mmCIF file of C-alpha atoms and ligand atoms in Angstrom:
data_model
loop_
_atom_site.group_PDB
_atom_site.id
_atom_site.type_symbol
_atom_site.label_atom_id
_atom_site.label_comp_id
_atom_site.label_asym_id
_atom_site.label_seq_id
_atom_site.Cartn_x
_atom_site.Cartn_y
_atom_site.Cartn_z
ATOM 1 C CA UNK A 1 226.157 111.515 -24.927
ATOM 2 C CA UNK A 2 229.505 111.549 -26.612
ATOM 3 C CA UNK A 3 230.741 114.629 -28.368
ATOM 4 C CA UNK A 4 231.363 114.131 -32.062
ATOM 5 C CA UNK A 5 234.930 114.870 -33.052
ATOM 6 C CA UNK A 6 235.819 116.797 -36.176
ATOM 7 C CA UNK A 7 237.241 113.563 -37.608
ATOM 8 C CA UNK A 8 233.957 111.724 -37.063
ATOM 9 C CA UNK A 9 232.011 114.653 -38.503
ATOM 10 C CA UNK A 10 234.091 114.976 -41.680
ATOM 11 C CA UNK A 11 234.200 111.181 -42.119
ATOM 12 C CA UNK A 12 230.404 111.032 -41.917
ATOM 13 C CA UNK A 13 229.959 113.850 -44.459
ATOM 14 C CA UNK A 14 232.444 112.196 -46.864
ATOM 15 C CA UNK A 15 230.509 108.931 -46.555
ATOM 16 C CA UNK A 16 227.348 110.779 -47.558
ATOM 17 C CA UNK A 17 229.019 112.360 -50.587
ATOM 18 C CA UNK A 18 230.454 108.967 -51.603
ATOM 19 C CA UNK A 19 227.064 107.295 -51.278
ATOM 20 C CA UNK A 20 225.407 109.981 -53.423
ATOM 21 C CA UNK A 21 228.198 110.494 -55.971
ATOM 22 C CA UNK A 22 226.212 108.631 -58.662
ATOM 23 C CA UNK A 23 223.394 111.196 -58.394
ATOM 24 C CA UNK A 24 225.332 114.284 -59.491
ATOM 25 C CA UNK A 25 225.864 114.716 -63.245
ATOM 26 C CA UNK A 26 226.549 117.507 -65.697
ATOM 27 C CA UNK A 27 223.269 117.614 -67.622
ATOM 28 C CA UNK A 28 224.936 119.372 -70.569
ATOM 29 C CA UNK A 29 227.514 116.625 -71.084
ATOM 30 C CA UNK A 30 226.232 113.367 -69.630
ATOM 31 C CA UNK A 31 225.371 110.655 -72.167
ATOM 32 C CA UNK A 32 224.131 108.330 -69.408
ATOM 33 C CA UNK A 33 221.091 110.540 -68.926
ATOM 34 C CA UNK A 34 220.073 111.125 -72.545
ATOM 35 C CA UNK A 35 217.709 108.296 -73.341
ATOM 36 C CA UNK A 36 216.586 107.058 -69.943
ATOM 37 C CA UNK A 37 213.236 107.908 -68.425
ATOM 38 C CA UNK A 38 214.534 107.061 -64.952
ATOM 39 C CA UNK A 39 217.650 109.217 -64.772
ATOM 40 C CA UNK A 40 218.608 108.190 -61.238
ATOM 41 C CA UNK A 41 218.367 104.514 -62.126
ATOM 42 C CA UNK A 42 220.445 105.079 -65.259
ATOM 43 C CA UNK A 43 223.128 106.891 -63.298
ATOM 44 C CA UNK A 44 223.314 104.105 -60.716
ATOM 45 C CA UNK A 45 223.901 101.544 -63.469
ATOM 46 C CA UNK A 46 226.519 103.685 -65.197
ATOM 47 C CA UNK A 47 228.482 105.625 -62.555
ATOM 48 C CA UNK A 48 231.432 105.900 -64.971
ATOM 49 C CA UNK A 49 229.549 108.097 -67.436
ATOM 50 C CA UNK A 50 231.293 110.535 -69.770
ATOM 51 C CA UNK A 51 230.360 113.709 -67.892
ATOM 52 C CA UNK A 52 232.875 112.751 -65.213
ATOM 53 C CA UNK A 53 230.993 114.255 -62.281
ATOM 54 C CA UNK A 54 230.478 111.067 -60.217
ATOM 55 C CA UNK A 55 234.123 110.067 -60.773
ATOM 56 C CA UNK A 56 235.304 113.536 -59.746
ATOM 57 C CA UNK A 57 233.145 113.465 -56.602
ATOM 58 C CA UNK A 58 234.709 110.119 -55.624
ATOM 59 C CA UNK A 59 238.238 111.484 -56.214
ATOM 60 C CA UNK A 60 237.385 114.484 -54.053
ATOM 61 C CA UNK A 61 236.182 112.178 -51.258
ATOM 62 C CA UNK A 62 239.395 110.155 -51.527
ATOM 63 C CA UNK A 63 241.569 113.289 -51.433
ATOM 64 C CA UNK A 64 239.758 114.671 -48.398
ATOM 65 C CA UNK A 65 240.087 111.330 -46.581
ATOM 66 C CA UNK A 66 243.850 111.497 -47.188
ATOM 67 C CA UNK A 67 243.980 115.078 -45.881
ATOM 68 C CA UNK A 68 242.036 113.974 -42.807
ATOM 69 C CA UNK A 69 244.435 111.084 -42.219
ATOM 70 C CA UNK A 70 247.463 113.311 -42.830
ATOM 71 C CA UNK A 71 246.281 115.716 -40.116
ATOM 72 C CA UNK A 72 245.303 113.152 -37.485
ATOM 73 C CA UNK A 73 245.616 114.084 -33.794
ATOM 74 C CA UNK A 74 248.669 112.990 -31.793
ATOM 75 C CA UNK A 75 249.683 113.555 -28.179
ATOM 76 C CA UNK A 76 252.744 115.758 -27.785
ATOM 77 C CA UNK A 77 254.036 117.145 -24.511
ATOM 78 C CA UNK A 78 250.664 116.675 -22.864
ATOM 79 C CA UNK A 79 248.628 118.318 -25.612
ATOM 80 C CA UNK A 80 246.621 117.015 -28.562
ATOM 81 C CA UNK A 81 248.240 118.448 -31.671
ATOM 82 C CA UNK A 82 248.184 117.819 -35.412
ATOM 83 C CA UNK A 83 250.447 115.056 -36.736
ATOM 84 C CA UNK A 84 251.470 117.138 -39.775
ATOM 85 C CA UNK A 85 251.259 120.662 -38.397
ATOM 86 C CA UNK A 86 253.384 119.864 -35.350
ATOM 87 C CA UNK A 87 255.605 122.849 -34.756
ATOM 88 C CA UNK A 88 253.495 125.213 -36.803
ATOM 89 C CA UNK A 89 250.447 124.542 -34.682
ATOM 90 C CA UNK A 90 249.915 123.746 -31.020
ATOM 91 C CA UNK A 91 246.378 122.519 -31.342
ATOM 92 C CA UNK A 92 244.119 119.993 -33.010
ATOM 93 C CA UNK A 93 241.998 120.319 -35.087
ATOM 94 C CA UNK A 94 244.494 122.399 -37.037
ATOM 95 C CA UNK A 95 243.544 125.141 -39.513
ATOM 96 C CA UNK A 96 243.598 122.683 -42.420
ATOM 97 C CA UNK A 97 240.939 120.504 -40.813
ATOM 98 C CA UNK A 98 238.925 123.513 -39.660
ATOM 99 C CA UNK A 99 238.673 124.662 -43.283
ATOM 100 C CA UNK A 100 237.818 121.117 -44.419
ATOM 101 C CA UNK A 101 235.030 120.764 -41.838
ATOM 102 C CA UNK A 102 233.688 124.262 -42.575
ATOM 103 C CA UNK A 103 232.507 123.071 -45.993
ATOM 104 C CA UNK A 104 229.594 121.506 -44.085
ATOM 105 C CA UNK A 105 229.185 124.287 -41.502
ATOM 106 C CA UNK A 106 225.427 124.376 -42.174
ATOM 107 C CA UNK A 107 225.038 120.757 -40.954
ATOM 108 C CA UNK A 108 223.348 120.345 -37.518
ATOM 109 C CA UNK A 109 226.279 118.232 -36.235
ATOM 110 C CA UNK A 110 228.825 120.941 -37.071
ATOM 111 C CA UNK A 111 230.440 122.380 -33.941
ATOM 112 C CA UNK A 112 231.253 126.120 -34.294
ATOM 113 C CA UNK A 113 233.985 125.608 -31.676
ATOM 114 C CA UNK A 114 236.019 123.796 -34.375
ATOM 115 C CA UNK A 115 236.652 126.944 -36.319
HETATM 116 ZN ZN1 ZN B 1 227.235 111.740 -65.904
HETATM 117 ZN ZN1 ZN B 2 247.250 119.799 -39.546
#
């Protein structure tokens, strides 16, 4: 059994959010949901609705993927350290990624040793 890395864990959670982004809308603002009996089907057909929630969720996924990539692990003097926090941090996952992963700390795959 291989141990899931923080990168794999966060990547998997972001994939889930991306795949479900169409399902989250602001019911007070969303025109896509007004006249449809099947709200989920309507949202799938019109992910670019005017409430902006699906679009925002996708931007958040994109931003977090960039943060993840920015803080990728590198070998330095025999240790695995953060590419961007090198100097400020002597370990990987760095604090930035620990905070990012902690968003899903209630997930069964989350490893408390990360943070
Ligand atoms: Zn909407
Ligand atoms: Zn870092």
